[in-house]
Coordinates of N, CA and C in Angstrom, one line a residue:
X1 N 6.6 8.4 28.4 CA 6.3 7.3 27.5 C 7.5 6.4 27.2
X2 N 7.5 5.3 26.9 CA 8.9 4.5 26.8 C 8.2 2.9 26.7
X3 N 9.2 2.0 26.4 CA 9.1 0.8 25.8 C 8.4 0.1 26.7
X4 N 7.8 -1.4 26.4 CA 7.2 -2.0 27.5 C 8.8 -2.3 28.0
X5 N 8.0 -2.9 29.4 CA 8.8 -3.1 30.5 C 8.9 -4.7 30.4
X6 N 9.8 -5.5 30.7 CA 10.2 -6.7 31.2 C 10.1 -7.0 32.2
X7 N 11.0 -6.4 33.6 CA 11.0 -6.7 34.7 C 9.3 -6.9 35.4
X8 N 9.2 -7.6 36.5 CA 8.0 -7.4 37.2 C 7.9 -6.4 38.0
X9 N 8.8 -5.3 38.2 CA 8.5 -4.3 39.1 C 9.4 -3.5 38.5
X10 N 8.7 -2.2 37.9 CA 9.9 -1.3 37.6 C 9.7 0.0 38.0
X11 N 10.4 1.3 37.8 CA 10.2 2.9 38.6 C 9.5 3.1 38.1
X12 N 8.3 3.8 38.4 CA 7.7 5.0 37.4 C 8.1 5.6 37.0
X13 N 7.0 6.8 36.6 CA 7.4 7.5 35.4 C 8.4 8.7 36.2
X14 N 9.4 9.2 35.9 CA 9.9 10.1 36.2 C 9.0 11.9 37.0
X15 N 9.9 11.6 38.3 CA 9.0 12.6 39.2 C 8.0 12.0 40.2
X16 N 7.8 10.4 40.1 CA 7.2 9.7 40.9 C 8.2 9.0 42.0
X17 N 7.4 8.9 43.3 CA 8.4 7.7 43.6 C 7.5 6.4 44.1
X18 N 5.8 6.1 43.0 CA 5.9 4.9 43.3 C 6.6 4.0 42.4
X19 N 6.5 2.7 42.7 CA 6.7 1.3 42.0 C 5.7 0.4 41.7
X20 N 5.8 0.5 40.3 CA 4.8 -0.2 39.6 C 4.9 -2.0 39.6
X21 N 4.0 -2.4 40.2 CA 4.0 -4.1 40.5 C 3.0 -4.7 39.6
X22 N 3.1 -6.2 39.4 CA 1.8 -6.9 39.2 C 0.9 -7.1 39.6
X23 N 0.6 -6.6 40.9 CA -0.4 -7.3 41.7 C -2.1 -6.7 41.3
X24 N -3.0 -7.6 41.5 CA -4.1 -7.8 40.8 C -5.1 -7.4 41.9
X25 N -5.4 -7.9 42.9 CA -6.4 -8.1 44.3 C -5.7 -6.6 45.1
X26 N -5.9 -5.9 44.7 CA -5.5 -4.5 45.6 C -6.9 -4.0 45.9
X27 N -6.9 -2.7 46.9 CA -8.0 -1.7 46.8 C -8.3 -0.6 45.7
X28 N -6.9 -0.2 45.6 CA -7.4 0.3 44.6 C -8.0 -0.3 42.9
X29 N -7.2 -1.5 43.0 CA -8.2 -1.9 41.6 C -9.8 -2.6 41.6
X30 N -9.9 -2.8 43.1 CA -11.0 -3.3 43.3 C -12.2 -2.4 43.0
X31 N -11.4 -0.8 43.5 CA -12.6 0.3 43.3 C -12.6 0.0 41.6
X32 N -11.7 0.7 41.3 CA -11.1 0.4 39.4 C -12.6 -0.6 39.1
X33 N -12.8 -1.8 39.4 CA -13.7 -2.6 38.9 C -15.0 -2.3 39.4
X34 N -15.2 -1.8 40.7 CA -16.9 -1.1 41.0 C -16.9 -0.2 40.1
X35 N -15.9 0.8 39.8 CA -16.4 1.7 38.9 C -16.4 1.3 37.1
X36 N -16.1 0.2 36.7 CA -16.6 -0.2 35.5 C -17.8 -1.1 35.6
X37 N -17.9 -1.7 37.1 CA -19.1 -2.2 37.0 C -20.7 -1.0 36.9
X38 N -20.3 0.2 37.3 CA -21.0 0.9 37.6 C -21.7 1.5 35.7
X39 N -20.6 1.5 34.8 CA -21.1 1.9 33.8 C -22.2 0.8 33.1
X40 N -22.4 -0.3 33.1 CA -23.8 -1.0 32.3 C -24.9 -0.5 33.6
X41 N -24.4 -0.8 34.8 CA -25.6 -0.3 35.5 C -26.4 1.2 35.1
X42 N -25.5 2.3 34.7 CA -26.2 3.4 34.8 C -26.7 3.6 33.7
X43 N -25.9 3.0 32.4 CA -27.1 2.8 31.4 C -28.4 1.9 31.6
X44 N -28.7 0.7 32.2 CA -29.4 0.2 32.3 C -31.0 1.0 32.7
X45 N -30.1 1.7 34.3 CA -31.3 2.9 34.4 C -31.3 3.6 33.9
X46 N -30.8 4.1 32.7 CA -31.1 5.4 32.3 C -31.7 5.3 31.1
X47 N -31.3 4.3 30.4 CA -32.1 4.3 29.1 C -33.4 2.7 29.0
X48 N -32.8 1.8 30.2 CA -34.2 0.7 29.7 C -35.1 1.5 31.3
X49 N -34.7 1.9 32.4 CA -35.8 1.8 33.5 C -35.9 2.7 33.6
X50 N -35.5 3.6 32.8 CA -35.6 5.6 33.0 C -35.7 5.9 34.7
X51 N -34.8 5.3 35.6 CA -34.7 6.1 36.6 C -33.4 6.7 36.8
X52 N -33.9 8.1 36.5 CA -33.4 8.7 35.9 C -32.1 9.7 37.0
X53 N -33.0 9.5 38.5 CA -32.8 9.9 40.1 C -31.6 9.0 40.0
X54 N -31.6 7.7 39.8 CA -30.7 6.4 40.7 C -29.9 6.6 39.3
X55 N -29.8 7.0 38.0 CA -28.6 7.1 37.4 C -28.2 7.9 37.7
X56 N -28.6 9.3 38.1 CA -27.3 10.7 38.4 C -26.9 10.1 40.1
X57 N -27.1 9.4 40.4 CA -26.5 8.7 41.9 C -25.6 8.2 41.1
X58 N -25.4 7.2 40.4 CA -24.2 6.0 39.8 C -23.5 7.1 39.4
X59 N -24.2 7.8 38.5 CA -22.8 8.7 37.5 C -22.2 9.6 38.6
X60 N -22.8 10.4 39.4 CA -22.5 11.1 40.5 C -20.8 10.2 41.3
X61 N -21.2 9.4 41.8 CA -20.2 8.3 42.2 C -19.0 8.0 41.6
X62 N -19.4 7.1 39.9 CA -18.8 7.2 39.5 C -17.6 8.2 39.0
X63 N -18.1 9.2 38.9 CA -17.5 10.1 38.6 C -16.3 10.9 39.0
X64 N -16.9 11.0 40.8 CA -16.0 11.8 41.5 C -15.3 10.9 42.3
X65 N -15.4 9.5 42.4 CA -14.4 8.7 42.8 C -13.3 8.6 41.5
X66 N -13.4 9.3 40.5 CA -12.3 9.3 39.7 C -10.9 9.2 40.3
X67 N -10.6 10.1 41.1 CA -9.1 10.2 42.2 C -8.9 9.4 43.0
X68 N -9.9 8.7 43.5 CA -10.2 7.5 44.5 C -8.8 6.4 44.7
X69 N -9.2 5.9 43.3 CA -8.4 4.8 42.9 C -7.0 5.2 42.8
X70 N -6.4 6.4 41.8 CA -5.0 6.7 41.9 C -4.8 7.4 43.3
X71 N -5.2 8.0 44.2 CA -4.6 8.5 45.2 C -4.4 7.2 46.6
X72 N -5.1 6.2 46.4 CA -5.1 5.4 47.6 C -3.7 4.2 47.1
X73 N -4.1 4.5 45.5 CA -2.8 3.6 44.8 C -1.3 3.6 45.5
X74 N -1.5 5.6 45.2 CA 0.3 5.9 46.0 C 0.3 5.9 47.3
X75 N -1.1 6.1 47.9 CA -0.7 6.2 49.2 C -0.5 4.9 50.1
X76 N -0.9 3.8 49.3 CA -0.7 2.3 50.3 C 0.3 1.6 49.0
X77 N 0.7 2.3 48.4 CA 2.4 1.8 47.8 C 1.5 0.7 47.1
X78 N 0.9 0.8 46.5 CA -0.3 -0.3 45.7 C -0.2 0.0 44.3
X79 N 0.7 0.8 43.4 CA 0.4 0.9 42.2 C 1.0 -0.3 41.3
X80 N -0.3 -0.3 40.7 CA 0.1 -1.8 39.6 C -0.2 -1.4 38.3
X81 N 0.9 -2.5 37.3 CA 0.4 -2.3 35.8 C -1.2 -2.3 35.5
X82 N -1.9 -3.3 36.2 CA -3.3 -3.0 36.3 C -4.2 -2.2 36.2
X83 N -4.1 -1.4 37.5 CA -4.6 -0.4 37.8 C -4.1 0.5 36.8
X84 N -2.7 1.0 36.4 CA -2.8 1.9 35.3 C -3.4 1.8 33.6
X85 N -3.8 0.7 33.6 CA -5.0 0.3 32.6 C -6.4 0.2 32.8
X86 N -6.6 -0.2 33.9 CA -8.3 0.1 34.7 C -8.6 1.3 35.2
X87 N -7.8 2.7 34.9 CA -8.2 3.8 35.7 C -8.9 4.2 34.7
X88 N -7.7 4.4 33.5 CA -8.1 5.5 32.3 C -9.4 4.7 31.7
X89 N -8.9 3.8 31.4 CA -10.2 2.5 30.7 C -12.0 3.1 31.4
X90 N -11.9 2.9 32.9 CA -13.0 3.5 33.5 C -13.6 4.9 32.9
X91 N -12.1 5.6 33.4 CA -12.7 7.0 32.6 C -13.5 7.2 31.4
X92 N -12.5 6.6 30.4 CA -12.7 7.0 28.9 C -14.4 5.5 28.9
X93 N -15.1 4.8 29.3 CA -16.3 4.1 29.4 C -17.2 4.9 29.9
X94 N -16.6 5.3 31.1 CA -17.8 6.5 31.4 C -18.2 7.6 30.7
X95 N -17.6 8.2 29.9 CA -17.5 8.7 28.9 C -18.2 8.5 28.1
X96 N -17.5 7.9 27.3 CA -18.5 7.5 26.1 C -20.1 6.5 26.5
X97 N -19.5 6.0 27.0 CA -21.4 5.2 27.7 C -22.2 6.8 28.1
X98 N -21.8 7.5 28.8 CA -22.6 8.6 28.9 C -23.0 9.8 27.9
X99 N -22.1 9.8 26.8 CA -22.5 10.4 25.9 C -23.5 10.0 24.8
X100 N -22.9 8.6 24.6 CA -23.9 7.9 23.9 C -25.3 8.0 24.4
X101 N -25.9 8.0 25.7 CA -26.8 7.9 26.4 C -27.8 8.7 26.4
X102 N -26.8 9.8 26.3 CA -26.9 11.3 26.7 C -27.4 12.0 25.2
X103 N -27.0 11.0 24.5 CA -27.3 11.7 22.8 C -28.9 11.2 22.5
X104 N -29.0 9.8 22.7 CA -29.8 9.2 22.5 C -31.1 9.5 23.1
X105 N -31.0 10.1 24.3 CA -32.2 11.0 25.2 C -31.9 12.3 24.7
X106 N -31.3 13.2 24.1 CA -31.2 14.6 23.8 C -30.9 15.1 24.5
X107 N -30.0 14.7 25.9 CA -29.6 15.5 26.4 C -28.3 16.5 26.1
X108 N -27.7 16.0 25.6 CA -26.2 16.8 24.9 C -26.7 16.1 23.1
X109 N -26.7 17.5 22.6 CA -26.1 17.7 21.0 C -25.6 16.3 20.2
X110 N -25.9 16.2 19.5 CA -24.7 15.4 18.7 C -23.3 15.9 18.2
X111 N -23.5 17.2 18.4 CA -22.2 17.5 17.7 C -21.5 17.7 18.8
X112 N -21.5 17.4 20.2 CA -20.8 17.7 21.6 C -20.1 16.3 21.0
X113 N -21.5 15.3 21.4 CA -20.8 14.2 21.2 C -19.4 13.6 19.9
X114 N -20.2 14.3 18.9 CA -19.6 13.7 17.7 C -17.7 15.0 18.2
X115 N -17.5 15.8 18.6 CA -16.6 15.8 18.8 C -15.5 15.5 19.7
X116 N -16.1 14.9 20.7 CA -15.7 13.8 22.1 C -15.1 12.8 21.2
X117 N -15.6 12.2 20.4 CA -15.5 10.7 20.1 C -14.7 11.2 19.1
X118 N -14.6 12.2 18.1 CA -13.3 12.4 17.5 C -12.2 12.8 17.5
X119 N -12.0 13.1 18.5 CA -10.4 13.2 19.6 C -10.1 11.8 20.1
X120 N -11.3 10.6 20.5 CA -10.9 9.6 20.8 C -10.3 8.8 19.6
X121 N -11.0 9.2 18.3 CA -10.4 7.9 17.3 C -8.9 9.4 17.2
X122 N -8.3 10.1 17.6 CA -7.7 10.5 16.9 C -6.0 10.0 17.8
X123 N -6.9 9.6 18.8 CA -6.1 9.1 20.5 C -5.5 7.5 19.7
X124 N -6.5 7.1 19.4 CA -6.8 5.9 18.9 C -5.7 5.8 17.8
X125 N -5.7 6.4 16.3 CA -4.9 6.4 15.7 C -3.4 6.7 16.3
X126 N -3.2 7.6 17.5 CA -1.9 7.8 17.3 C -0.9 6.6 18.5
X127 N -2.3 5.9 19.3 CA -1.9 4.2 19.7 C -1.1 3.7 18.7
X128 N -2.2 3.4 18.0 CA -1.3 1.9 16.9 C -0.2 2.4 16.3
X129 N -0.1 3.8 16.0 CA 0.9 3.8 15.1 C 2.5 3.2 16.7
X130 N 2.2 3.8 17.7 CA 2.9 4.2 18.8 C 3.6 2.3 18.9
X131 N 2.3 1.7 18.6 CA 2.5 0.5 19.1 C 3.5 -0.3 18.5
X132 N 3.3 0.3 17.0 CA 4.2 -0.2 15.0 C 5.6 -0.2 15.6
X133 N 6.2 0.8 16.7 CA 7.4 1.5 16.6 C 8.0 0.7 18.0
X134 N 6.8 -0.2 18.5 CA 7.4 -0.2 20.0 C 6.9 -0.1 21.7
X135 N 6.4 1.0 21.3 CA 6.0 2.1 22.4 C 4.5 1.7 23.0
X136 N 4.3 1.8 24.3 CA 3.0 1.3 25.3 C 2.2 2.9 25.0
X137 N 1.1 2.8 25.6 CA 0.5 4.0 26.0 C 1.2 5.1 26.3
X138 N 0.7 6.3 26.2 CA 1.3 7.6 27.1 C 0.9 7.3 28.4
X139 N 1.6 8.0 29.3 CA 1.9 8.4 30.6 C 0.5 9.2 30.7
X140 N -0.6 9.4 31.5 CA -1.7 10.1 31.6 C -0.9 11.7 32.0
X141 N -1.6 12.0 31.1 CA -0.9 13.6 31.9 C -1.6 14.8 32.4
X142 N -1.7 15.3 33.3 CA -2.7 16.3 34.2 C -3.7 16.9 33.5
X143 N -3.7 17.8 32.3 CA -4.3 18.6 31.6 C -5.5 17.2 31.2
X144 N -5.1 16.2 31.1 CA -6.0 14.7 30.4 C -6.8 14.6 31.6
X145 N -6.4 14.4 32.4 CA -6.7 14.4 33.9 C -8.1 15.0 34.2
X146 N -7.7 16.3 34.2 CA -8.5 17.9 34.6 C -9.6 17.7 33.8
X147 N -9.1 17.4 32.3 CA -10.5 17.3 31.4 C -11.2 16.1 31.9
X148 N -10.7 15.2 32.1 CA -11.5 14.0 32.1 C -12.6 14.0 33.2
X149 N -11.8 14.9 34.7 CA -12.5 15.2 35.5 C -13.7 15.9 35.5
X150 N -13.1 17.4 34.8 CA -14.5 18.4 34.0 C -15.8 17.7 33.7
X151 N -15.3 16.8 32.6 CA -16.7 16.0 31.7 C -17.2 15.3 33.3
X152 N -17.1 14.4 33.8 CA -17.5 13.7 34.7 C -18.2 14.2 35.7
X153 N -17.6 15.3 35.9 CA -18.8 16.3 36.8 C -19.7 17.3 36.5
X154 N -19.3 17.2 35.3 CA -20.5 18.0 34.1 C -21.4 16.9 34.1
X155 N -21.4 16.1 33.6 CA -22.5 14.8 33.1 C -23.8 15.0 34.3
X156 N -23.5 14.5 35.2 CA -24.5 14.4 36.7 C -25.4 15.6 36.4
X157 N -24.7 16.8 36.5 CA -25.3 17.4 36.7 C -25.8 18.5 35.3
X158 N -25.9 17.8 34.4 CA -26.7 18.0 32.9 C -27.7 17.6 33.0
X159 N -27.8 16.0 33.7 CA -28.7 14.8 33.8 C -30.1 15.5 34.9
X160 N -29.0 16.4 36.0 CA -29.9 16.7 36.9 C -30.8 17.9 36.3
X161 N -30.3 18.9 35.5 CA -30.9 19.6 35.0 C -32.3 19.3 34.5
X162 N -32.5 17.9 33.4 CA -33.5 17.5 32.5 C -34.3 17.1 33.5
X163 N -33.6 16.4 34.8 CA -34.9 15.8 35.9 C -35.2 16.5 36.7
X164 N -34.9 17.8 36.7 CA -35.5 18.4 38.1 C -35.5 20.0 37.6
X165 N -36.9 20.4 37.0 CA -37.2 21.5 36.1 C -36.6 23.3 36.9
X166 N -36.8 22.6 38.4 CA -36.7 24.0 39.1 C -35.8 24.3 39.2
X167 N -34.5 23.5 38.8 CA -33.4 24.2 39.1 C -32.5 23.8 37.8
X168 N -33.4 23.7 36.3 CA -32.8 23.5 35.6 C -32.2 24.6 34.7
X169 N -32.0 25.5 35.0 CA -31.6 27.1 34.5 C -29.7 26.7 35.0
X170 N -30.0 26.7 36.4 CA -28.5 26.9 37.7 C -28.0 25.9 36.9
X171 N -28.7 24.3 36.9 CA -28.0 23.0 36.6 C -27.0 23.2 35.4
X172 N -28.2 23.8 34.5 CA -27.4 24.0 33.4 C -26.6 24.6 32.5
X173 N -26.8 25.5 33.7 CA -25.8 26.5 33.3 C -24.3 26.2 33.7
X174 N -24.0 25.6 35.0 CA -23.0 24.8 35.8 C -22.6 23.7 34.6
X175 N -23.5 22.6 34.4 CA -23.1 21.2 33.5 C -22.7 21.8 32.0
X176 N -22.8 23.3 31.5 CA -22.2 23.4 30.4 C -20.9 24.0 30.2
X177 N -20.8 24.8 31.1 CA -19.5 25.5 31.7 C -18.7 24.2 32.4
X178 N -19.4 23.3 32.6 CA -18.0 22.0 33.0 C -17.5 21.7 31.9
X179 N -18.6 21.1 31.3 CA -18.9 20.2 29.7 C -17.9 20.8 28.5
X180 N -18.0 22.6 28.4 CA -17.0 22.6 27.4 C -15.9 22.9 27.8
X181 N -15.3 23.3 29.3 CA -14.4 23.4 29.6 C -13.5 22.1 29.4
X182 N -14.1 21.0 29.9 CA -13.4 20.0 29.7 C -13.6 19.2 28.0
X183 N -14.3 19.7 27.4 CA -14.3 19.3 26.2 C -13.0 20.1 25.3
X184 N -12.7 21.7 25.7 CA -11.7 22.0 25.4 C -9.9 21.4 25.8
X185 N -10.0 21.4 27.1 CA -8.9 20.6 27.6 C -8.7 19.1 27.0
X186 N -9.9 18.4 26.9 CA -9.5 16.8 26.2 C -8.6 17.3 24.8
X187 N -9.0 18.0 24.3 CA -8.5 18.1 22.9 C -7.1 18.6 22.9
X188 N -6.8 19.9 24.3 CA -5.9 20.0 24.0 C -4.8 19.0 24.4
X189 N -5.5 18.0 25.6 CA -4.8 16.9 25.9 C -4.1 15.9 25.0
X190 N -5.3 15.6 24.0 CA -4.7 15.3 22.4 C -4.1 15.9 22.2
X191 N -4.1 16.7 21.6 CA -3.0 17.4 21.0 C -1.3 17.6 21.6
X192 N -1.3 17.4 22.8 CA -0.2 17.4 23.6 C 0.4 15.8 23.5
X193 N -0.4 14.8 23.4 CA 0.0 13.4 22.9 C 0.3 13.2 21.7
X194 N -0.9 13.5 21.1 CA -0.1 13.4 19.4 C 1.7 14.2 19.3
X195 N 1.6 15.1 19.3 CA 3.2 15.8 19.6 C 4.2 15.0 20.0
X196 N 3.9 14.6 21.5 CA 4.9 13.6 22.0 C 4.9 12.3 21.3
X197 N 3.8 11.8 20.6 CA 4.2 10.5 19.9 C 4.7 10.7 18.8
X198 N 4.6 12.2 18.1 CA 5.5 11.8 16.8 C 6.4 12.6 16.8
X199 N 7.2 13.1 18.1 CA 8.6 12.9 18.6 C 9.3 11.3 18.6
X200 N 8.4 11.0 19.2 CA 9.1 9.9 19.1 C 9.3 8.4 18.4
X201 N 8.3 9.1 17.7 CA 8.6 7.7 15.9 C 9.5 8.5 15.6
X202 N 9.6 10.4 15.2 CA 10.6 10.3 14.4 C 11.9 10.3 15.0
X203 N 12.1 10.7 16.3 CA 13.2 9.9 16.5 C 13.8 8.5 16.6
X204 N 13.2 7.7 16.3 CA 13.1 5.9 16.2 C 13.3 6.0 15.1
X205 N 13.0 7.1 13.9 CA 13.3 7.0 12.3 C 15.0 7.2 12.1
X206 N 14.9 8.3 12.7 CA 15.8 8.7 12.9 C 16.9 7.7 13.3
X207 N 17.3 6.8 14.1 CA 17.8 6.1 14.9 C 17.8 4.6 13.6
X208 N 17.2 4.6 13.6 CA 16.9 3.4 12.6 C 17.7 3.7 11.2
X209 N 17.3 4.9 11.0 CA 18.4 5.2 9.9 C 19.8 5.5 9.7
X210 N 20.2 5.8 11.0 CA 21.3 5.7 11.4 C 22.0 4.4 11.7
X211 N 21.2 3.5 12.0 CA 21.8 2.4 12.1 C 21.6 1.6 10.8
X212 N 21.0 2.0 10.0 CA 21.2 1.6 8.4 C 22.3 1.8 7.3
X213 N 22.6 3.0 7.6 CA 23.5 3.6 7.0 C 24.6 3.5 7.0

């Protein structure tokens, strides 16, 4: 995590060796934008045309092209400030569009949901403060990753469970064993952010008061 940047091209994050650019019209952010176009579509069928087949196809896609976009980033030396705002952005829409979705049909709890979304405001709160002091986003970091991936491949196949009765024992047993696995890891992902951000306000307190003094 560290300050915004100035220059138009600076190193990553430490342990990388891409270079983060401006550039806009890449492949990988073009995927980045199918897969946010993909989230109104799969609500559309899921909750106004109830086809219910052609949404676990979108979410399916969606989903597991998650790596798509950052792996083709490093590998054609393509990573942009963009793209590292349109990856997670996708993520965390698929997300919540499918939980909301997913609540509203009864397919997952509210209280699955209602704990998803309260790790997000908790993400949320520890943004702005991050932002008061200075500081961009965190760095996505693996364990965030893993969860985010978990849920995404849990979802499809929760969906598939409700639509296809014969094999909704296996379905669901698989989509809940993803679902809390990665519902555990999001949190502890939080919780690994929150830490590092208030390392680093208080040493900016720190610092500041030292230079007061």
């Amino acid at each position: 995590m560290s300050r915004r940047p100035a220059p138009a091209e600076h190193p990553a994050p430490s342990g990388s060796t891409a270079v983060v650019g401006d550039r806009v019209l890449t492949l990988p952010n073009m995927i980045s934008f199918v897969r946010l176009a993909g989230v109104p579509l799969f609500l559309y069928l899921f909750l106004v045309v109830r086809a219910d087949v052609a949404a676990i196809v979108v979410l399916a896609i969606g989903g597991t092209s998650d790596w798509v976009d950052g792996w083709l980033a490093r590998r054609l030396h393509q990573v942009s400030r963009l793209g590292e705002l349109l990856d997670p952005l996708a993520d965390r829409l698929y997300i919540l569009a499918t939980l909301l979705a997913f609540t509203a049909r009864e397919v997952v709890p509210w209280q699955f949901t209602a704990a998803l979304l309260a790790r997000e405001l908790l993400l949320l709160g520890s943004l702005g403060v991050l932002r008061r002091y200075g500081y961009g986003p965190p760095p996505v970091h693996y364990v965030g990753k893993t969860a985010t991936f978990l849920l995404l491949a849990a979802f499809p196949i929760l969906l598939l469970a409700t639509a296809s009765p014969a094999i909704a024992t296996a379905a669901g047993a698989i989509g809940w064993g993803l679902a809390w696995w990665g519902l555990v890891l999001y949190w502890v992902a939080g919780a690994m952010y929150v830490v590092q951000a208030s390392r680093l306000v208080r040493a900016m307190r720190e610092r500041r008061a030292g230079a007061a003094a």
